[in-house]
CSV table of C-alpha atoms in Angstrom, one decimal:
chain,number,residue,atom,x,y,z
M,1,MET,CA,-123.7,-38.4,-244.0
M,2,ASP,CA,-124.7,-41.6,-242.6
M,3,ARG,CA,-126.0,-44.0,-244.8
M,4,GLN,CA,-129.4,-45.2,-244.2
M,5,TYR,CA,-130.2,-49.0,-244.2
M,6,PRO,CA,-133.2,-50.9,-244.7
M,7,ASN,CA,-135.3,-52.9,-242.3
M,8,ILE,CA,-135.2,-56.5,-243.2
M,9,TYR,CA,-137.9,-59.0,-242.8
M,10,LEU,CA,-138.5,-62.7,-243.7
M,11,ALA,CA,-141.8,-63.5,-245.6
M,12,ALA,CA,-143.1,-66.3,-247.1
M,13,ASP,CA,-145.1,-66.4,-250.7
M,14,ASN,CA,-148.1,-68.7,-250.1
M,15,CYS,CA,-148.0,-70.3,-253.7
M,16,PHE,CA,-147.0,-73.5,-251.9
M,17,ALA,CA,-150.2,-73.6,-249.8
M,18,LYS,CA,-152.4,-73.7,-253.0
M,19,LYS,CA,-154.7,-76.7,-253.1
M,20,ARG,CA,-153.7,-77.6,-249.5
M,21,TRP,CA,-154.4,-74.5,-247.3
M,22,PRO,CA,-156.3,-72.2,-249.6
M,23,ALA,CA,-158.3,-70.0,-247.4
M,24,PRO,CA,-156.7,-67.1,-245.6
M,25,ARG,CA,-157.4,-68.6,-242.0
M,26,GLU,CA,-155.7,-71.8,-243.1
M,27,TRP,CA,-152.3,-70.5,-245.0
M,28,ALA,CA,-151.8,-67.9,-242.4
M,29,GLY,CA,-151.9,-70.6,-239.6
M,30,VAL,CA,-149.4,-72.9,-241.4
M,31,ILE,CA,-147.1,-70.0,-242.1
M,32,ALA,CA,-147.5,-68.5,-238.2
M,33,ASP,CA,-146.6,-72.0,-237.3
M,34,LEU,CA,-143.3,-72.2,-239.7
M,35,GLY,CA,-142.1,-69.1,-237.5
M,36,VAL,CA,-142.8,-66.8,-240.4
M,37,ARG,CA,-144.9,-63.4,-239.9
M,38,TYR,CA,-145.1,-61.9,-242.9
M,39,VAL,CA,-147.0,-63.3,-246.2
M,40,GLU,CA,-146.8,-62.5,-249.9
M,41,ALA,CA,-150.2,-63.5,-251.3
M,42,SER,CA,-150.0,-65.1,-254.4
M,43,ALA,CA,-152.6,-64.9,-257.1
M,44,ASP,CA,-152.6,-68.7,-257.4
M,45,THR,CA,-153.7,-69.0,-254.1
M,46,GLU,CA,-157.5,-68.5,-254.8
M,47,LEU,CA,-157.0,-64.7,-255.3
M,48,ASP,CA,-156.7,-64.7,-259.4
M,49,PRO,CA,-159.6,-62.3,-260.4
M,50,PHE,CA,-160.2,-63.9,-263.6
M,51,TYR,CA,-161.3,-67.1,-261.7
M,52,MET,CA,-162.6,-65.6,-258.5
M,53,GLY,CA,-165.1,-63.2,-259.6
M,54,GLU,CA,-165.6,-59.8,-258.1
M,55,ALA,CA,-167.7,-60.4,-255.0
M,56,TYR,CA,-165.2,-62.8,-254.0
M,57,LEU,CA,-162.5,-60.2,-254.1
M,58,ARG,CA,-164.2,-57.9,-252.4
M,59,ASP,CA,-164.7,-60.1,-249.6
M,60,TRP,CA,-161.3,-61.5,-249.5
M,61,PRO,CA,-159.5,-58.4,-247.8
M,62,GLN,CA,-161.9,-59.0,-244.6
M,63,ALA,CA,-161.0,-62.5,-244.4
M,64,VAL,CA,-157.2,-61.9,-244.4
M,65,GLN,CA,-157.7,-59.3,-241.5
M,66,GLU,CA,-159.7,-62.0,-239.6
M,67,ALA,CA,-156.6,-64.5,-240.2
M,68,GLN,CA,-154.1,-61.7,-239.6
M,69,ALA,CA,-155.5,-60.8,-236.0
M,70,ALA,CA,-156.3,-64.9,-235.3
M,71,THR,CA,-152.4,-65.7,-236.1
M,72,GLY,CA,-150.5,-62.7,-236.1
M,73,VAL,CA,-149.1,-62.7,-239.6
M,74,ARG,CA,-149.5,-60.1,-241.8
M,75,VAL,CA,-149.9,-59.5,-245.5
M,76,CYS,CA,-146.9,-57.4,-247.0
M,77,ASN,CA,-147.4,-58.0,-250.4
M,78,LEU,CA,-149.6,-59.7,-253.2
M,79,TYR,CA,-148.0,-61.3,-256.2
M,80,SER,CA,-149.0,-62.8,-259.4
M,81,GLY,CA,-148.6,-66.3,-260.1
M,82,HIS,CA,-148.5,-68.9,-262.7
M,83,GLY,CA,-151.6,-68.6,-264.3
M,84,SER,CA,-150.9,-64.9,-265.6
M,85,TYR,CA,-147.3,-65.9,-266.3
M,86,THR,CA,-148.7,-68.1,-268.9
M,87,THR,CA,-149.8,-65.6,-271.2
M,88,LEU,CA,-148.5,-62.4,-273.1
M,89,GLY,CA,-150.5,-60.2,-271.1
M,90,LEU,CA,-149.6,-56.7,-270.8
M,91,THR,CA,-147.6,-57.1,-274.1
M,92,HIS,CA,-150.2,-59.2,-276.1
M,93,PHE,CA,-150.4,-58.5,-279.8
M,94,ASP,CA,-154.0,-57.8,-279.8
M,95,PRO,CA,-154.7,-54.5,-277.8
M,96,ARG,CA,-158.3,-55.7,-276.5
M,97,VAL,CA,-156.4,-58.4,-274.4
M,98,ARG,CA,-154.0,-55.9,-273.0
M,99,ARG,CA,-156.9,-53.5,-272.1
M,100,HIS,CA,-158.4,-56.6,-270.5
M,101,MET,CA,-155.7,-57.4,-268.5
M,102,ILE,CA,-155.1,-54.1,-267.1
M,103,ASP,CA,-158.8,-53.4,-266.4
M,104,ARG,CA,-160.1,-56.9,-265.6
M,105,TRP,CA,-156.6,-58.6,-263.6
M,106,PHE,CA,-154.3,-56.0,-262.7
M,107,LYS,CA,-156.5,-53.0,-261.4
M,108,PRO,CA,-158.4,-55.3,-259.2
M,109,LEU,CA,-155.2,-56.8,-257.6
M,110,VAL,CA,-153.9,-53.2,-257.0
M,111,GLU,CA,-157.4,-52.4,-255.5
M,112,THR,CA,-157.0,-55.5,-252.9
M,113,ALA,CA,-153.8,-54.8,-252.1
M,114,ALA,CA,-154.5,-51.3,-251.2
M,115,ALA,CA,-157.2,-52.5,-249.2
M,116,LEU,CA,-154.8,-54.2,-247.0
M,117,GLY,CA,-152.1,-51.8,-247.1
M,118,ALA,CA,-149.8,-54.1,-249.1
M,119,GLY,CA,-147.5,-53.9,-251.9
M,120,PHE,CA,-148.0,-55.7,-255.3
M,121,GLY,CA,-145.6,-57.2,-257.5
M,122,PHE,CA,-146.1,-59.2,-260.7
M,123,TYR,CA,-144.8,-60.5,-264.0
M,124,ALA,CA,-147.6,-60.9,-266.7
M,125,HIS,CA,-146.0,-60.3,-270.2
M,126,ALA,CA,-143.7,-61.7,-272.7
M,127,PHE,CA,-142.5,-60.9,-276.4
M,128,SER,CA,-143.3,-63.6,-278.9
M,129,GLU,CA,-140.5,-64.8,-281.5
M,130,SER,CA,-142.0,-62.8,-284.4
M,131,ILE,CA,-142.0,-59.7,-282.1
M,132,LEU,CA,-138.4,-60.2,-280.8
M,133,ALA,CA,-137.1,-60.7,-284.3
M,134,ASP,CA,-138.5,-57.5,-285.6
M,135,PRO,CA,-136.9,-54.4,-284.1
M,136,ASP,CA,-139.7,-52.1,-284.8
M,137,ARG,CA,-142.2,-54.2,-283.3
M,138,TYR,CA,-140.0,-55.1,-280.4
M,139,ALA,CA,-139.7,-51.3,-279.7
M,140,ALA,CA,-143.3,-50.8,-280.4
M,141,HIS,CA,-144.0,-53.7,-277.6
M,142,CYS,CA,-141.7,-52.3,-275.1
M,143,GLY,CA,-143.6,-49.0,-275.4
M,144,TYR,CA,-147.0,-51.1,-274.7
M,145,LEU,CA,-145.3,-52.4,-271.7
M,146,LEU,CA,-144.0,-48.8,-270.6
M,147,ASP,CA,-147.4,-47.5,-270.8
M,148,ALA,CA,-149.2,-50.1,-269.0
M,149,LEU,CA,-146.7,-50.0,-266.1
M,150,THR,CA,-147.2,-46.2,-266.0
M,151,GLU,CA,-150.9,-46.6,-265.7
M,152,LEU,CA,-150.9,-49.2,-263.1
M,153,ASN,CA,-148.3,-47.0,-261.1
M,154,GLU,CA,-150.3,-44.0,-261.3
M,155,TYR,CA,-153.4,-46.0,-260.3
M,156,ALA,CA,-151.8,-47.5,-257.2
M,157,GLU,CA,-151.0,-43.7,-256.2
M,158,GLN,CA,-154.4,-43.0,-256.4
M,159,LEU,CA,-155.4,-45.8,-254.2
M,160,GLY,CA,-152.9,-45.5,-251.6
M,161,CYS,CA,-151.2,-49.0,-252.8
M,162,GLY,CA,-147.9,-49.9,-251.3
M,163,PRO,CA,-145.0,-50.2,-254.0
M,164,LEU,CA,-145.3,-52.0,-257.0
M,165,CYS,CA,-142.5,-53.8,-258.6
M,166,LEU,CA,-141.9,-56.0,-261.6
M,167,GLU,CA,-140.1,-59.1,-261.4
M,168,GLN,CA,-136.8,-59.5,-263.4
M,169,MET,CA,-136.7,-62.7,-265.6
M,170,TYR,CA,-133.8,-64.5,-267.4
M,171,SER,CA,-134.6,-64.7,-270.9
M,172,PRO,CA,-134.7,-62.3,-274.0
M,173,ASN,CA,-138.2,-62.5,-274.5
M,174,GLN,CA,-139.0,-61.7,-271.0
M,175,VAL,CA,-138.1,-58.0,-270.4
M,176,PRO,CA,-136.4,-57.0,-268.1
M,177,TRP,CA,-134.0,-59.6,-267.9
M,178,THR,CA,-130.5,-57.6,-267.9
M,179,ILE,CA,-129.2,-55.2,-265.0
M,180,SER,CA,-129.0,-52.2,-267.4
M,181,GLY,CA,-132.6,-53.1,-268.9
M,182,THR,CA,-134.2,-52.9,-265.6
M,183,ALA,CA,-132.3,-49.8,-264.3
M,184,SER,CA,-133.6,-48.2,-267.7
M,185,LEU,CA,-137.2,-49.4,-267.2
M,186,LEU,CA,-137.8,-48.4,-263.7
M,187,ARG,CA,-136.0,-44.7,-264.5
M,188,GLU,CA,-138.6,-44.7,-267.2
M,189,VAL,CA,-141.7,-45.8,-265.4
M,190,THR,CA,-140.6,-43.5,-262.1
M,191,ARG,CA,-140.4,-40.5,-264.7
M,192,ARG,CA,-143.7,-41.1,-266.4
M,193,SER,CA,-145.8,-41.8,-263.6
M,194,GLY,CA,-144.4,-39.6,-260.7
M,195,ARG,CA,-144.4,-42.2,-258.5
M,196,PRO,CA,-141.5,-44.6,-257.6
M,197,PHE,CA,-141.4,-47.9,-259.2
M,198,TYR,CA,-139.3,-51.0,-258.4
M,199,PHE,CA,-138.6,-54.3,-259.3
M,200,THR,CA,-138.2,-57.7,-257.6
M,201,GLU,CA,-135.0,-59.7,-257.8
M,202,ASP,CA,-135.3,-63.5,-257.7
M,203,LEU,CA,-132.0,-65.3,-257.0
M,204,GLY,CA,-132.7,-68.1,-259.0
M,205,HIS,CA,-133.8,-66.1,-262.2
M,206,HIS,CA,-129.7,-66.3,-263.4
M,207,HIS,CA,-128.0,-68.3,-265.7
M,208,ASP,CA,-125.4,-68.2,-269.0
M,209,ARG,CA,-127.4,-69.6,-271.8
M,210,PHE,CA,-127.7,-66.2,-273.6
M,211,LEU,CA,-124.1,-65.0,-273.4
M,212,MET,CA,-122.8,-63.7,-276.8
M,213,PRO,CA,-120.3,-66.5,-277.9
M,214,SER,CA,-116.8,-65.5,-279.1
M,215,ARG,CA,-115.1,-66.3,-282.4
M,216,GLU,CA,-113.1,-69.1,-280.6
M,217,ALA,CA,-116.6,-70.5,-279.5
M,218,LEU,CA,-118.1,-70.2,-283.0
M,219,ARG,CA,-115.4,-72.4,-284.3
M,220,GLU,CA,-115.8,-75.2,-281.4
M,221,ALA,CA,-119.4,-75.6,-281.9
M,222,PHE,CA,-118.8,-75.6,-285.9
M,223,ARG,CA,-116.5,-78.6,-285.2
M,224,ASP,CA,-119.4,-80.5,-283.0
M,225,PRO,CA,-122.6,-80.5,-284.6
M,226,GLU,CA,-123.9,-81.7,-281.2
M,227,THR,CA,-123.0,-78.3,-279.7
M,228,ASP,CA,-126.0,-76.1,-278.8
M,229,ILE,CA,-125.0,-72.5,-279.3
M,230,TRP,CA,-127.0,-69.3,-278.9
M,231,LEU,CA,-126.5,-67.0,-281.8
M,232,GLY,CA,-130.0,-64.9,-281.2
M,233,SER,CA,-131.3,-64.0,-284.4
M,234,GLN,CA,-132.8,-66.4,-287.2
M,235,GLU,CA,-130.2,-64.5,-289.7
M,236,ALA,CA,-127.5,-65.5,-287.7
M,237,TYR,CA,-128.1,-69.1,-287.4
M,238,ASP,CA,-128.9,-69.1,-291.0
M,239,ARG,CA,-125.3,-67.9,-291.4
M,240,PHE,CA,-123.7,-70.4,-289.2
M,241,ASP,CA,-125.7,-73.1,-291.1
M,242,ALA,CA,-124.7,-72.0,-294.3
M,243,ALA,CA,-121.3,-72.4,-293.4
M,244,ARG,CA,-122.2,-75.8,-292.1
M,245,VAL,CA,-123.5,-76.9,-295.6
M,246,ALA,CA,-120.6,-75.4,-297.2
M,247,GLY,CA,-118.0,-77.5,-294.9
M,248,GLU,CA,-116.1,-74.3,-294.1
M,249,LEU,CA,-116.4,-71.4,-290.9
M,250,SER,CA,-114.0,-68.8,-292.7
M,251,ASP,CA,-113.1,-65.8,-291.0
M,252,ALA,CA,-115.4,-63.7,-293.5
M,253,ALA,CA,-118.2,-66.1,-291.9
M,254,CYS,CA,-117.2,-65.5,-288.4
M,255,ASP,CA,-117.3,-61.7,-288.9
M,256,GLU,CA,-120.5,-61.7,-290.6
M,257,ILE,CA,-122.2,-64.0,-287.6
M,258,LEU,CA,-120.3,-61.6,-285.0
M,259,ASP,CA,-121.7,-58.6,-286.6
M,260,LEU,CA,-125.4,-60.1,-286.8
M,261,MET,CA,-124.9,-60.6,-283.1
M,262,ARG,CA,-123.8,-57.3,-282.5
M,263,GLN,CA,-126.6,-55.6,-284.4
M,264,ALA,CA,-129.3,-57.5,-282.0
M,265,PRO,CA,-128.1,-57.0,-278.4
M,266,ARG,CA,-131.7,-57.5,-277.3
M,267,TYR,CA,-130.9,-61.5,-277.5
M,268,PHE,CA,-128.0,-61.3,-275.4
M,269,GLU,CA,-126.6,-60.8,-271.6
M,270,SER,CA,-123.6,-59.9,-270.0
M,271,ARG,CA,-121.4,-61.8,-267.6
M,272,GLU,CA,-122.7,-59.6,-264.8
M,273,ASP,CA,-126.4,-60.4,-265.7
M,274,THR,CA,-125.7,-64.1,-265.0
M,275,ASP,CA,-124.7,-63.5,-261.3
M,276,CYS,CA,-127.5,-62.9,-258.5
M,277,TYR,CA,-124.7,-61.2,-256.4
M,278,ALA,CA,-124.1,-58.8,-259.3
M,279,TRP,CA,-127.8,-58.0,-259.3
M,280,LEU,CA,-128.0,-57.5,-255.8
M,281,ARG,CA,-124.6,-55.5,-255.4
M,282,ALA,CA,-126.3,-53.1,-258.8
M,283,LEU,CA,-129.9,-52.9,-258.0
M,284,GLY,CA,-130.6,-54.5,-254.6
M,285,CYS,CA,-131.7,-51.2,-253.0
M,286,TYR,CA,-134.5,-50.8,-255.7
M,287,SER,CA,-136.0,-54.3,-254.8
M,288,PRO,CA,-138.4,-54.1,-251.8
M,289,ILE,CA,-139.1,-57.8,-252.6
M,290,ILE,CA,-136.0,-60.3,-252.9
M,291,HIS,CA,-137.4,-63.9,-253.8
M,292,LEU,CA,-135.3,-66.4,-252.2
M,293,GLN,CA,-134.9,-70.0,-253.5
M,294,GLN,CA,-132.0,-72.5,-253.5
M,295,THR,CA,-130.3,-73.0,-256.9
M,296,GLU,CA,-127.3,-74.4,-258.3
M,297,GLY,CA,-127.4,-71.4,-261.0
M,298,ARG,CA,-128.6,-73.4,-264.1
M,299,SER,CA,-132.5,-73.5,-263.5
M,300,SER,CA,-134.9,-72.0,-261.4
M,301,ALA,CA,-136.5,-75.0,-260.0
M,302,HIS,CA,-137.5,-72.9,-256.4
M,303,CYS,CA,-135.7,-75.6,-254.7
M,304,PRO,CA,-136.0,-75.2,-250.6
M,305,PHE,CA,-133.0,-74.6,-248.2
M,306,THR,CA,-132.4,-78.1,-247.0
M,307,PRO,CA,-129.0,-79.2,-246.1
M,308,GLU,CA,-128.9,-81.4,-249.4
M,309,GLN,CA,-130.0,-78.5,-251.5
M,310,ASN,CA,-127.8,-76.2,-249.8
M,311,ARG,CA,-124.6,-78.4,-250.5
M,312,ARG,CA,-125.7,-78.0,-254.4
M,313,GLY,CA,-126.9,-74.9,-254.4
M,314,LYS,CA,-124.9,-71.3,-254.9
M,315,ILE,CA,-127.3,-69.3,-252.7
M,316,ARG,CA,-125.8,-68.2,-248.9
M,317,GLY,CA,-127.3,-66.2,-246.7
M,318,ARG,CA,-124.4,-63.8,-245.7
M,319,ALA,CA,-123.5,-63.2,-249.3
M,320,VAL,CA,-127.0,-62.2,-250.0
M,321,LEU,CA,-127.1,-59.7,-247.3
M,322,GLU,CA,-123.4,-58.5,-247.9
M,323,ALA,CA,-124.1,-57.8,-251.6
M,324,LEU,CA,-127.5,-56.1,-250.7
M,325,LYS,CA,-125.5,-54.0,-248.6
M,326,GLU,CA,-123.1,-53.1,-251.1
M,327,SER,CA,-125.9,-51.7,-253.3
M,328,TYR,CA,-126.8,-49.3,-250.4
M,329,ASP,CA,-123.2,-48.5,-250.1
M,330,ARG,CA,-122.7,-47.3,-253.8
M,331,PRO,CA,-123.5,-43.5,-254.6
M,332,ASP,CA,-127.0,-42.4,-255.9
M,333,GLN,CA,-128.0,-43.3,-259.3
M,334,ALA,CA,-129.8,-40.2,-261.5
M,335,GLY,CA,-133.2,-41.0,-262.1
M,336,MET,CA,-133.8,-43.9,-260.2
M,337,PRO,CA,-136.4,-44.2,-257.4
M,338,PRO,CA,-135.7,-43.5,-253.7
M,339,ARG,CA,-133.9,-46.7,-252.2
M,340,CYS,CA,-136.0,-49.1,-250.4
M,341,GLU,CA,-136.3,-48.4,-246.8
M,342,LYS,CA,-137.8,-52.1,-246.0
M,343,ILE,CA,-137.1,-55.2,-247.9
M,344,TYR,CA,-139.0,-58.6,-247.5
M,345,LEU,CA,-136.7,-61.7,-248.3
M,346,THR,CA,-139.4,-63.8,-249.6
M,347,PHE,CA,-139.4,-67.6,-250.1
M,348,GLU,CA,-141.2,-68.5,-253.1
M,349,LEU,CA,-140.7,-72.4,-252.6
M,350,PHE,CA,-142.8,-74.7,-255.1
M,351,ALA,CA,-144.4,-77.8,-253.9
M,352,GLY,CA,-144.8,-80.9,-256.1
M,353,THR,CA,-148.4,-81.8,-256.8
M,354,SER,CA,-147.6,-85.5,-255.4
M,355,GLN,CA,-145.3,-84.3,-252.7
M,356,THR,CA,-146.8,-85.1,-249.2
M,357,THR,CA,-147.9,-82.3,-247.0
M,358,ARG,CA,-145.6,-83.3,-244.1
M,359,SER,CA,-142.6,-83.5,-246.7
M,360,ILE,CA,-143.8,-79.8,-247.7
M,361,LEU,CA,-143.9,-78.5,-244.3
M,362,LYS,CA,-140.5,-80.1,-243.2
M,363,GLU,CA,-138.6,-78.7,-246.2
M,364,TYR,CA,-140.2,-75.2,-245.4
M,365,ALA,CA,-139.3,-75.5,-241.6
M,366,GLN,CA,-135.7,-76.1,-242.7
M,367,SER,CA,-135.7,-73.3,-245.0
M,368,VAL,CA,-136.9,-71.0,-242.1
M,369,ARG,CA,-134.6,-72.3,-239.9
M,370,TYR,CA,-131.5,-71.6,-242.0
M,371,TRP,CA,-132.4,-68.1,-242.9
M,372,ARG,CA,-133.2,-67.3,-239.2
M,373,GLN,CA,-129.4,-67.6,-238.7
M,374,PHE,CA,-129.2,-64.3,-240.9
M,375,ILE,CA,-132.6,-62.8,-239.9
M,376,PRO,CA,-133.1,-63.9,-236.2
M,377,GLN,CA,-135.6,-60.9,-235.7
M,378,ASP,CA,-137.7,-58.9,-238.1
M,379,GLY,CA,-137.4,-55.4,-238.9
M,380,LEU,CA,-133.8,-55.1,-238.0
M,381,PRO,CA,-131.4,-52.5,-240.0
M,382,LEU,CA,-129.3,-54.5,-242.6
M,383,ASP,CA,-126.1,-53.2,-241.2
M,384,GLU,CA,-127.4,-54.6,-237.7
M,385,LEU,CA,-128.1,-57.8,-239.2
M,386,LEU,CA,-124.6,-58.1,-240.6
M,387,ARG,CA,-122.8,-56.8,-237.4
M,388,ARG,CA,-124.7,-60.0,-235.7
M,389,LEU,CA,-123.8,-62.6,-237.8
M,390,PRO,CA,-121.4,-65.2,-236.5
M,391,GLU,CA,-117.9,-65.8,-238.2
M,392,GLU,CA,-119.4,-68.7,-240.3
M,393,GLU,CA,-122.8,-70.4,-241.2
M,394,THR,CA,-123.5,-73.1,-238.9
M,395,GLU,CA,-124.4,-76.5,-240.9
M,396,LEU,CA,-128.4,-77.0,-240.7
M,397,GLU,CA,-127.9,-80.5,-239.0
M,398,GLU,CA,-125.8,-79.0,-236.1
M,399,GLN,CA,-128.2,-75.9,-235.2
M,400,PRO,CA,-129.9,-75.7,-232.2
M,401,VAL,CA,-133.7,-74.8,-232.5
M,402,LEU,CA,-134.0,-71.1,-233.4
M,403,HIS,CA,-136.9,-69.3,-231.6
M,404,PHE,CA,-138.5,-66.5,-233.6
M,405,GLN,CA,-138.6,-63.4,-232.0
M,406,PRO,CA,-141.6,-61.3,-232.8
M,407,VAL,CA,-141.3,-57.5,-233.2
M,408,SER,CA,-143.4,-55.0,-231.6
M,409,THR,CA,-146.6,-53.4,-233.0
M,410,ALA,CA,-144.5,-50.3,-233.9
M,411,GLN,CA,-142.1,-52.2,-235.7
M,412,GLY,CA,-144.4,-53.5,-238.2
M,413,LEU,CA,-147.0,-55.9,-237.1
């Protein structure tokens, strides 16, 4: 049987437009001028239910539809922003807050997405230190998260909303943050809700700070008190500190610390989890939204794809598409949702408060120009995009101006 590959679209999260081009007609026009035709509308850009209120949210889809008609862009997805990212949200220690987030924040945005025929992606929860330290409470809060995601996915089904997807993160207190944990979550929510549930891969959400250290790494950190070593639980740190006080890290102490770490796997990632390309190969086919940012692999700064950032960064367009194709070439995974038929490679580039608008637009234009090497036309199948690629990437400074090729109405606009 021939493998079915997804249609690929280049999109832009409008978070860069907050406080500068906040109205739909404004950000839609700016994004259209940049050569992008698909928009991920951020809650931070005048769309947060807690700040905007019910009347504004009811009128917002009409304003977007008018902006779409005027500019030719289309809102393909809604997404949570920084405001909700700062809260414990769906895993709050107080059940009243969890209920409030579901009813007053999430459901209004599901309704708004459904009104536009769009999908909805988000991340709005976390596990506090006290929860992370207690296995029983941690398990209970994981249950709260699954319950909430199931309810929201069922609600999205009732309204005819597009795919819901949860963003993967990169620290133990932000679940899901490992490949295996993400796959398990997708299976469980899909099973419970009877509707496919997906995730968002962010290419900058990977680093190696939370790997489980080896015996040799423990001894090296013991010799150098300035070394910041990750041991996970407080019990492991207490045992390590006790060895420092005693002036000796014995084999028995090493064994005890290693055992304590192995008993708390929720604190640690695998080497594979540190690599965005490994994530794409393993789970990319279950990610209808892939957030694009340039990164050196040590931080998630949401940098643009400028020549300078590309020289420092590890994200390469060809490598992203090739890794994504590998996920479709793999055998089907039992219990997982259907593979995505459309994937939006979506810029999530942050603009500094003091950055000039000219600088923001210049860097964004360079980013679009870089990625149009790989996605010259929206809606093409992934395998066709790969066949069209030149042998080597062109340095940005040497590139000719790339003209955007619009697709027909039948292909998505």
